[in-house]
Tab-separated table of C-alpha atoms in Angstrom:
chain	number	residue	atom	x	y	z
A	1	MET	CA	-80.359	98.239	-32.598
A	2	SER	CA	-82.137	100.668	-30.323
A	3	ARG	CA	-81.569	104.288	-30.390
A	4	GLU	CA	-79.864	103.987	-27.056
A	5	GLU	CA	-77.367	101.778	-28.319
A	6	GLU	CA	-76.356	104.040	-31.234
A	7	ILE	CA	-74.013	107.162	-31.589
A	8	THR	CA	-73.911	109.533	-34.278
A	9	VAL	CA	-70.651	111.303	-35.478
A	10	GLU	CA	-70.043	114.179	-37.791
A	11	VAL	CA	-67.626	113.298	-40.408
A	12	VAL	CA	-65.813	115.966	-42.507
A	13	ALA	CA	-64.007	114.188	-45.343
A	14	GLU	CA	-63.544	117.022	-47.933
A	15	PRO	CA	-62.344	120.484	-46.955
A	16	HIS	CA	-65.062	122.405	-48.976
A	17	LYS	CA	-68.034	119.971	-48.807
A	18	PRO	CA	-70.791	119.696	-46.259
A	19	SER	CA	-70.062	117.127	-43.291
A	20	GLN	CA	-72.062	114.116	-43.119
A	21	LYS	CA	-73.627	112.453	-40.027
A	22	VAL	CA	-72.859	108.669	-39.429
A	23	SER	CA	-74.750	106.523	-37.086
A	24	LEU	CA	-72.684	103.500	-35.343
A	25	ARG	CA	-73.162	100.927	-32.676
A	26	HIS	CA	-72.117	102.123	-29.197
A	27	GLY	CA	-68.570	101.347	-28.239
A	28	SER	CA	-67.460	101.763	-31.975
A	29	GLU	CA	-63.876	103.019	-33.031
A	30	VAL	CA	-62.464	105.139	-35.675
A	31	GLY	CA	-61.779	101.742	-37.652
A	32	ASP	CA	-65.391	101.096	-37.396
A	33	LEU	CA	-66.176	104.178	-39.036
A	34	PHE	CA	-63.782	103.568	-41.990
A	35	GLY	CA	-65.540	100.253	-42.499
A	36	LYS	CA	-68.991	101.769	-42.530
A	37	MET	CA	-68.049	104.504	-44.801
A	38	GLY	CA	-66.235	102.007	-47.268
A	39	LEU	CA	-62.849	103.940	-46.804
A	40	LEU	CA	-59.376	102.502	-46.949
A	41	ARG	CA	-57.380	103.013	-43.672
A	42	GLU	CA	-54.344	103.527	-45.983
A	43	GLU	CA	-56.015	106.488	-47.640
A	44	TYR	CA	-56.833	108.803	-44.679
A	45	ILE	CA	-55.561	110.237	-41.496
A	46	ALA	CA	-58.337	110.689	-38.984
A	47	MET	CA	-58.237	113.604	-36.440
A	48	ILE	CA	-60.607	114.486	-33.467
A	49	ARG	CA	-60.396	117.764	-31.623
A	50	GLY	CA	-57.287	118.698	-33.787
A	51	ARG	CA	-55.266	115.649	-32.984
A	52	VAL	CA	-54.335	112.659	-34.898
A	53	VAL	CA	-56.048	109.522	-33.688
A	54	THR	CA	-55.602	105.741	-34.334
A	55	GLU	CA	-58.088	103.349	-35.634
A	56	PHE	CA	-58.483	102.223	-32.118
A	57	GLU	CA	-59.689	105.471	-30.769
A	58	PRO	CA	-63.269	105.077	-29.152
A	59	LEU	CA	-65.946	107.276	-30.661
A	60	ARG	CA	-68.419	109.303	-28.582
A	61	ASP	CA	-71.749	110.481	-29.595
A	62	GLY	CA	-71.381	113.888	-31.207
A	63	ASP	CA	-67.638	113.651	-32.060
A	64	ARG	CA	-66.508	115.610	-35.210
A	65	VAL	CA	-64.035	113.577	-37.296
A	66	ASN	CA	-61.882	115.118	-39.772
A	67	LEU	CA	-60.628	112.931	-42.317
A	68	ILE	CA	-57.527	113.955	-44.169
A	69	ARG	CA	-56.842	112.335	-47.643
A	70	ILE	CA	-53.359	111.278	-48.535
A	71	PHE	CA	-52.742	112.929	-51.851
A	72	SER	CA	-50.023	111.655	-53.878
A	73	GLY	CA	-47.407	113.799	-55.133
A	74	GLY	CA	-45.115	116.314	-53.388
B	1	MET	CA	-58.928	105.935	-24.009
B	2	GLY	CA	-57.379	104.434	-27.056
B	3	ILE	CA	-53.986	102.631	-27.233
B	4	ARG	CA	-50.832	103.618	-25.589
B	5	CYS	CA	-47.232	104.161	-27.449
B	6	ASP	CA	-45.258	101.059	-27.351
B	7	ARG	CA	-42.187	102.991	-26.769
B	8	CYS	CA	-42.843	105.667	-24.235
B	9	GLY	CA	-46.334	104.701	-22.759
B	10	ARG	CA	-48.127	108.129	-23.986
B	11	LYS	CA	-51.293	108.069	-25.826
B	12	ALA	CA	-50.838	106.541	-29.269
B	13	ARG	CA	-51.519	108.665	-32.411
B	14	TYR	CA	-50.561	106.266	-34.872
B	15	PHE	CA	-50.774	102.309	-35.262
B	16	GLN	CA	-48.315	101.227	-37.850
B	17	ARG	CA	-50.263	98.245	-39.314
B	18	HIS	CA	-47.160	96.815	-41.105
B	19	SER	CA	-45.107	96.379	-38.074
B	20	GLY	CA	-47.828	96.063	-35.351
B	21	VAL	CA	-46.263	99.074	-33.368
B	22	SER	CA	-48.188	101.816	-31.794
B	23	PHE	CA	-46.538	105.276	-31.590
B	24	CYS	CA	-47.003	108.747	-29.935
B	25	GLY	CA	-46.300	111.509	-32.234
B	26	SER	CA	-42.742	112.079	-31.075
B	27	CYS	CA	-41.750	108.597	-30.900
B	28	PHE	CA	-42.996	108.051	-34.523
B	29	ALA	CA	-41.090	111.196	-35.636
B	30	ASN	CA	-37.980	109.805	-34.166
B	31	SER	CA	-38.523	106.363	-35.586
B	32	LEU	CA	-38.919	107.787	-39.040
B	33	LYS	CA	-35.541	109.939	-38.960
B	34	THR	CA	-33.918	106.858	-37.999
B	35	ARG	CA	-35.280	104.696	-40.860
B	36	VAL	CA	-34.433	107.620	-43.223
B	37	ARG	CA	-30.966	107.839	-41.867
B	38	ARG	CA	-30.235	104.202	-42.505
B	39	GLU	CA	-31.686	104.613	-46.119
B	40	CYS	CA	-29.343	107.537	-46.638
B	41	LEU	CA	-26.181	105.527	-45.284
B	42	LYS	CA	-27.341	102.669	-47.391
B	43	SER	CA	-27.419	104.553	-50.540
B	44	GLY	CA	-24.178	106.465	-50.019
B	45	ILE	CA	-25.889	110.010	-50.187
B	46	LEU	CA	-24.021	111.185	-47.064
B	47	SER	CA	-20.579	109.439	-47.735
B	48	ASP	CA	-20.206	109.965	-51.417
B	49	SER	CA	-21.517	113.687	-51.880
B	50	GLN	CA	-20.120	117.118	-51.683
B	51	SER	CA	-23.192	119.013	-52.955
B	52	LEU	CA	-26.725	117.840	-52.768
B	53	VAL	CA	-29.842	119.460	-54.513
B	54	PHE	CA	-33.183	118.792	-53.215
B	55	ALA	CA	-35.988	118.588	-55.474
B	56	VAL	CA	-38.768	120.191	-53.541
B	57	SER	CA	-42.371	120.769	-54.807
B	58	GLY	CA	-43.686	122.103	-51.402
B	59	GLY	CA	-45.859	118.891	-50.963
B	60	LYS	CA	-45.952	116.504	-47.925
B	61	ASP	CA	-43.070	114.268	-49.113
B	62	SER	CA	-40.493	116.675	-50.400
B	63	ILE	CA	-40.554	119.035	-47.358
B	64	ALA	CA	-40.517	115.883	-44.880
B	65	CYS	CA	-37.313	114.563	-46.868
B	66	LEU	CA	-35.683	118.016	-46.719
B	67	ASP	CA	-36.597	118.249	-42.974
B	68	MET	CA	-34.930	114.729	-42.155
B	69	VAL	CA	-32.052	114.711	-44.720
B	70	HIS	CA	-30.711	118.186	-44.494
B	71	PRO	CA	-29.647	118.166	-40.852
B	72	LEU	CA	-27.654	114.752	-41.821
B	73	ALA	CA	-25.868	116.641	-44.735
B	74	GLU	CA	-25.283	119.656	-42.803
B	75	ALA	CA	-23.502	117.744	-39.987
B	76	ARG	CA	-20.941	116.373	-42.755
B	77	ASN	CA	-20.381	119.773	-44.446
B	78	VAL	CA	-22.349	118.576	-47.724
B	79	GLN	CA	-23.415	121.870	-49.440
B	80	VAL	CA	-27.253	121.980	-49.909
B	81	ALA	CA	-29.421	123.718	-52.373
B	82	VAL	CA	-33.403	123.545	-52.996
B	83	LEU	CA	-34.710	123.483	-56.596
B	84	THR	CA	-38.500	123.759	-57.468
B	85	ILE	CA	-40.013	123.338	-60.860
B	86	ASP	CA	-42.894	125.694	-61.815
B	87	GLU	CA	-44.600	123.449	-64.560
B	88	GLY	CA	-47.232	126.350	-64.827
B	89	ILE	CA	-50.529	124.587	-63.307
B	90	ARG	CA	-53.026	127.455	-62.423
B	91	GLY	CA	-54.456	127.007	-58.858
B	92	TYR	CA	-52.032	124.424	-57.848
B	93	ARG	CA	-48.373	125.078	-58.183
B	94	PRO	CA	-48.235	128.570	-56.857
B	95	GLY	CA	-49.176	127.210	-53.461
B	96	GLY	CA	-46.421	124.656	-53.458
B	97	ILE	CA	-43.806	126.977	-54.806
B	98	SER	CA	-44.440	129.342	-51.571
B	99	LYS	CA	-44.018	126.531	-49.112
B	100	ALA	CA	-40.932	125.263	-50.959
B	101	ARG	CA	-39.396	128.782	-50.673
B	102	ASN	CA	-40.313	129.128	-47.088
B	103	ALA	CA	-38.854	125.710	-46.363
B	104	ALA	CA	-35.415	126.949	-48.096
B	105	LYS	CA	-35.515	130.093	-46.318
B	106	ALA	CA	-35.967	128.808	-42.944
B	107	ARG	CA	-32.988	126.386	-43.289
B	108	GLY	CA	-30.743	129.202	-44.852
B	109	LEU	CA	-30.503	127.353	-48.043
B	110	GLU	CA	-30.126	128.538	-51.772
B	111	PHE	CA	-33.501	128.554	-53.428
B	112	GLN	CA	-34.162	128.324	-57.269
B	113	VAL	CA	-37.161	127.829	-59.278
B	114	ALA	CA	-36.972	126.391	-62.814
B	115	SER	CA	-40.062	127.018	-64.985
B	116	PHE	CA	-41.400	125.206	-67.896
B	117	GLU	CA	-42.375	128.579	-69.465
B	118	GLN	CA	-38.830	129.917	-69.212
B	119	GLU	CA	-37.186	126.638	-70.499
B	120	PHE	CA	-39.534	125.215	-73.178
B	121	GLY	CA	-41.488	128.440	-74.136
B	122	SER	CA	-44.689	127.146	-72.680
B	123	ASP	CA	-46.231	126.224	-69.375
B	124	LEU	CA	-47.935	123.014	-68.896
B	125	ASP	CA	-51.482	124.354	-68.923
B	126	SER	CA	-50.799	125.646	-72.487
B	127	ILE	CA	-49.211	122.333	-73.590
B	128	ILE	CA	-52.396	120.697	-72.463
B	129	THR	CA	-54.553	123.124	-74.476
B	130	ARG	CA	-52.321	122.433	-77.459
B	131	LEU	CA	-52.781	118.674	-76.962
B	132	GLY	CA	-56.620	119.139	-76.759
B	133	SER	CA	-56.942	116.887	-73.919
B	134	PRO	CA	-55.483	116.468	-70.414
B	135	LYS	CA	-55.016	112.791	-70.596
B	136	LYS	CA	-51.405	112.768	-71.345
B	137	ALA	CA	-50.544	115.488	-68.860
B	138	CYS	CA	-48.705	113.433	-66.555
B	139	THR	CA	-46.560	111.917	-69.222
B	140	TYR	CA	-45.613	115.559	-70.547
B	141	CYS	CA	-45.231	116.767	-66.876
B	142	GLY	CA	-43.067	113.787	-65.890
B	143	VAL	CA	-40.695	113.740	-68.855
B	144	LEU	CA	-40.306	117.525	-68.943
B	145	ARG	CA	-39.742	117.892	-65.191
B	146	ARG	CA	-37.011	114.923	-65.014
B	147	TRP	CA	-35.224	116.614	-67.801
B	148	LEU	CA	-35.347	120.144	-66.273
B	149	LEU	CA	-34.446	118.919	-62.808
B	150	ASN	CA	-31.305	117.104	-64.103
B	151	LYS	CA	-30.276	120.121	-66.222
B	152	ARG	CA	-30.677	122.645	-63.376
B	153	ALA	CA	-29.238	120.293	-60.929
B	154	ARG	CA	-26.249	119.675	-62.808
B	155	GLU	CA	-26.037	123.606	-63.401
B	156	LEU	CA	-26.064	124.172	-59.707
B	157	GLY	CA	-22.943	121.856	-59.403
B	158	ALA	CA	-25.028	118.871	-57.659
B	159	ASP	CA	-23.158	115.398	-57.479
B	160	MET	CA	-26.575	114.114	-56.365
B	161	LEU	CA	-30.382	114.990	-56.707
B	162	ILE	CA	-32.533	114.162	-53.699
B	163	THR	CA	-36.380	113.564	-54.570
B	164	GLY	CA	-39.166	112.949	-52.161
B	165	HIS	CA	-40.633	109.707	-53.984
B	166	ASN	CA	-42.150	107.508	-51.145
B	167	LEU	CA	-42.955	103.968	-51.238
B	168	ASP	CA	-46.566	104.540	-52.727
B	169	ASP	CA	-44.907	106.142	-55.657
B	170	GLU	CA	-42.152	103.637	-56.193
B	171	ALA	CA	-44.692	100.679	-55.796
B	172	GLU	CA	-47.150	102.326	-58.268
B	173	SER	CA	-44.382	103.138	-60.845
B	174	ALA	CA	-43.076	99.432	-60.640
B	175	LEU	CA	-46.535	98.147	-61.210
B	176	LEU	CA	-47.256	100.573	-64.044
B	177	ASN	CA	-43.816	99.470	-65.475
B	178	LEU	CA	-45.161	95.774	-65.472
B	179	ILE	CA	-48.367	96.639	-66.878
B	180	ARG	CA	-46.785	98.352	-69.903
B	181	GLY	CA	-44.708	95.106	-70.590
B	182	ASP	CA	-41.454	96.799	-71.292
B	183	PRO	CA	-38.530	94.726	-69.758
B	184	ALA	CA	-36.316	98.014	-70.104
B	185	ARG	CA	-38.695	99.832	-67.854
B	186	LEU	CA	-38.341	97.145	-65.291
B	187	ALA	CA	-34.617	97.362	-65.416
B	188	ARG	CA	-34.953	101.213	-64.855
B	189	SER	CA	-37.277	100.693	-61.761
B	190	GLY	CA	-34.308	100.233	-59.429
B	191	PRO	CA	-33.233	102.846	-56.771
B	192	GLU	CA	-30.504	104.017	-58.985
B	193	TYR	CA	-30.054	105.176	-62.649
B	194	LEU	CA	-29.466	102.047	-64.949
B	195	LEU	CA	-26.847	103.929	-66.739
B	196	SER	CA	-24.495	106.747	-65.938
B	197	HIS	CA	-23.438	109.744	-68.193
B	198	SER	CA	-21.112	112.615	-67.280
B	199	LYS	CA	-24.337	114.997	-67.769
B	200	LEU	CA	-26.669	112.840	-65.729
B	201	VAL	CA	-26.910	113.636	-62.039
B	202	PRO	CA	-27.271	110.569	-59.901
B	203	ARG	CA	-30.391	110.701	-57.957
B	204	ALA	CA	-31.328	109.263	-54.415
B	205	LYS	CA	-34.685	108.612	-53.104
B	206	PRO	CA	-34.484	108.683	-49.284
B	207	LEU	CA	-38.000	108.153	-48.652
B	208	ARG	CA	-38.746	105.055	-50.892
B	209	ARG	CA	-39.394	102.744	-48.188
B	210	ILE	CA	-41.739	105.203	-46.426
B	211	PRO	CA	-45.575	105.142	-47.073
B	212	GLY	CA	-47.106	108.366	-48.162
B	213	LYS	CA	-49.480	108.151	-45.000
B	214	GLU	CA	-46.309	108.148	-42.769
B	215	THR	CA	-44.566	111.153	-44.407
B	216	LEU	CA	-47.925	113.327	-43.999
B	217	LEU	CA	-48.028	112.090	-40.256
B	218	TYR	CA	-44.420	113.181	-39.978
B	219	ASP	CA	-45.327	116.544	-41.029
B	220	ILE	CA	-48.459	116.714	-38.874
B	221	PHE	CA	-46.472	115.465	-35.888
B	222	THR	CA	-43.334	118.004	-36.267
B	223	GLY	CA	-45.460	120.887	-37.321
B	224	LEU	CA	-44.178	121.274	-40.912
B	225	ASP	CA	-45.815	123.720	-43.368
B	226	VAL	CA	-46.706	121.838	-46.617
B	227	HIS	CA	-48.875	122.229	-49.573
B	228	LEU	CA	-51.973	119.797	-49.210
B	229	GLY	CA	-53.445	120.468	-52.589
B	230	SER	CA	-53.997	117.880	-55.293
B	231	CYS	CA	-53.019	118.525	-59.100
B	232	PRO	CA	-55.978	119.040	-61.204
B	233	TYR	CA	-54.462	116.688	-63.919
B	234	ALA	CA	-53.944	113.763	-61.518
B	235	SER	CA	-57.389	112.133	-61.999
B	236	PHE	CA	-56.732	111.599	-65.649
B	237	ASP	CA	-53.525	109.292	-64.881
B	238	MET	CA	-53.638	105.563	-64.994
B	239	ARG	CA	-51.475	105.819	-62.024
B	240	ASN	CA	-54.778	106.582	-60.070
B	241	VAL	CA	-56.237	103.164	-60.796
B	242	VAL	CA	-52.980	101.417	-59.876
B	243	ARG	CA	-52.932	103.545	-56.516
B	244	GLY	CA	-56.319	102.415	-55.594
B	245	PHE	CA	-55.641	98.657	-56.161
B	246	LEU	CA	-52.321	98.770	-54.186
B	247	ASN	CA	-53.998	100.662	-51.327
B	248	ALA	CA	-56.832	98.057	-51.336
B	249	LEU	CA	-54.305	95.352	-51.275
B	250	GLU	CA	-52.317	97.082	-48.573
B	251	ASP	CA	-55.512	97.530	-46.481
B	252	THR	CA	-56.103	93.778	-46.431
B	253	ARG	CA	-52.433	92.784	-46.233
B	254	PRO	CA	-50.004	95.272	-44.679
B	255	THR	CA	-46.615	95.080	-46.145
B	256	SER	CA	-47.918	94.233	-49.546
B	257	LYS	CA	-46.434	97.359	-51.146
B	258	SER	CA	-43.090	96.970	-49.410
B	259	SER	CA	-42.674	93.201	-50.355
B	260	PHE	CA	-43.698	93.977	-53.968
B	261	LEU	CA	-40.946	96.964	-54.149
B	262	SER	CA	-38.281	94.471	-52.640
B	263	THR	CA	-39.290	91.834	-55.149
B	264	ILE	CA	-39.023	94.552	-58.169
B	265	ASP	CA	-35.515	95.563	-56.667
B	266	ARG	CA	-34.196	92.177	-56.957
B	267	LEU	CA	-35.664	91.598	-60.426
B	268	SER	CA	-34.444	95.019	-61.481
B	269	ALA	CA	-30.827	94.132	-60.671
B	270	GLN	CA	-31.112	90.909	-62.672
B	271	SER	CA	-32.412	92.489	-65.488
B	272	ARG	CA	-29.789	95.139	-65.701
B	273	LEU	CA	-27.479	92.385	-66.996
B	274	LEU	CA	-29.739	92.608	-70.456
B	275	TYR	CA	-28.729	96.034	-70.838
B	276	ALA	CA	-24.896	95.799	-69.989
B	277	GLY	CA	-24.050	96.960	-73.550
B	278	LEU	CA	-26.286	99.865	-73.741
B	279	ARG	CA	-24.677	103.377	-73.528
B	280	LEU	CA	-26.081	106.859	-73.082
B	281	VAL	CA	-25.233	109.519	-75.489
B	282	GLU	CA	-26.162	113.242	-75.928
B	283	CYS	CA	-29.549	114.046	-77.605
B	284	SER	CA	-28.962	115.327	-81.190
B	285	ARG	CA	-31.208	118.175	-80.547
B	286	CYS	CA	-30.770	119.460	-76.852
B	287	GLY	CA	-27.540	117.652	-75.973
B	288	GLU	CA	-28.830	116.171	-72.761
B	289	PRO	CA	-28.316	112.381	-71.934
B	290	THR	CA	-30.469	109.865	-73.545
B	291	ALA	CA	-30.417	106.185	-74.774
B	292	GLY	CA	-31.629	106.941	-78.310
B	293	SER	CA	-30.579	109.836	-80.677
B	294	VAL	CA	-33.388	112.124	-79.726
B	295	CYS	CA	-34.585	112.437	-76.056
B	296	LYS	CA	-38.113	111.981	-74.893
B	297	ALA	CA	-38.392	115.567	-73.933
B	298	CYS	CA	-37.394	116.786	-77.506
B	299	GLU	CA	-39.712	114.127	-78.822
B	300	LEU	CA	-42.719	115.386	-76.749
B	301	LEU	CA	-41.925	119.041	-77.431
B	302	ASP	CA	-41.632	118.445	-81.081
B	303	SER	CA	-45.174	116.864	-80.918
B	304	VAL	CA	-46.921	119.907	-79.733
B	305	GLY	CA	-44.689	122.339	-81.946
B	306	LEU	CA	-42.546	123.767	-79.325
B	307	LEU	CA	-39.016	122.673	-80.990
């Protein structure tokens, strides 16, 4: 895959931990990001620009994705 | 662009994998309210009660439960109070209590906090210190919390105790009960108490068919202020392993948790016949209802020198 076909997104998965950069194929969706990171869709809610997004949301180069972990209890 | 809400055509915010339906935030919140209202009607919460006590920890589930069920109770002139248990967990519980208090105040409801320290003479952190290990923290916390919730709800005059247990909690508990290999536990896995007693406040779980992810989405879409911390003792619980397994199963086959719980409910109803002759009595030490001569709470308190 050439550089032109790649996008890079910044992922914040834990509130007090540094974000991480993840590279994906151009045209990838949030569900692909979960797959690449080995995360279960059942355990996280994804947010981009402060709004909840579905697993079918297209990702753009430079997107910052916040992942909220579903904690049990409460 | 993403996908569109199947109800109104606006941009979808949630794809419900177990139904294949896409929702915007507002249509999803309305759909959840309808499902919870149906569960309330089915379990008789609204028709059989005069006074409800909501067990509210301040977390995502109990606040969502209060937000959805309280208006239904209010419309039927059912009295409502909010009860929060302060187990005494440094760095975790105070945040939840503050959210629970705010939720009660915003709705003009009576709010009470019952603490382990006040009732048992020791908070959970100190009990863990006495035990020397946090491995059994959830066992002690769960048993003592249920004991205290029942006692205080009864003192508040409740004819039903409402808890925010969701589908994840229920499926995890059911699987844990199966793994423990105790048929009595399976019989107790159903939505209602297996046995009744004049001192046991019946409980209801309006969210028991709603996945934890959906209660948090409801909180976000409706702007509810909830406590999102995680308990420092939770990582020591066997429940964590079971949760990971069930989530992986649900990810591969959506509806797994729901189908599993339906099966357990049917088995639970069958196995209740095995315990038809069993009766609850008062614990010889504290007077609270129990199946044996001494209740589990007294047994645990005794084991750490608190009786």
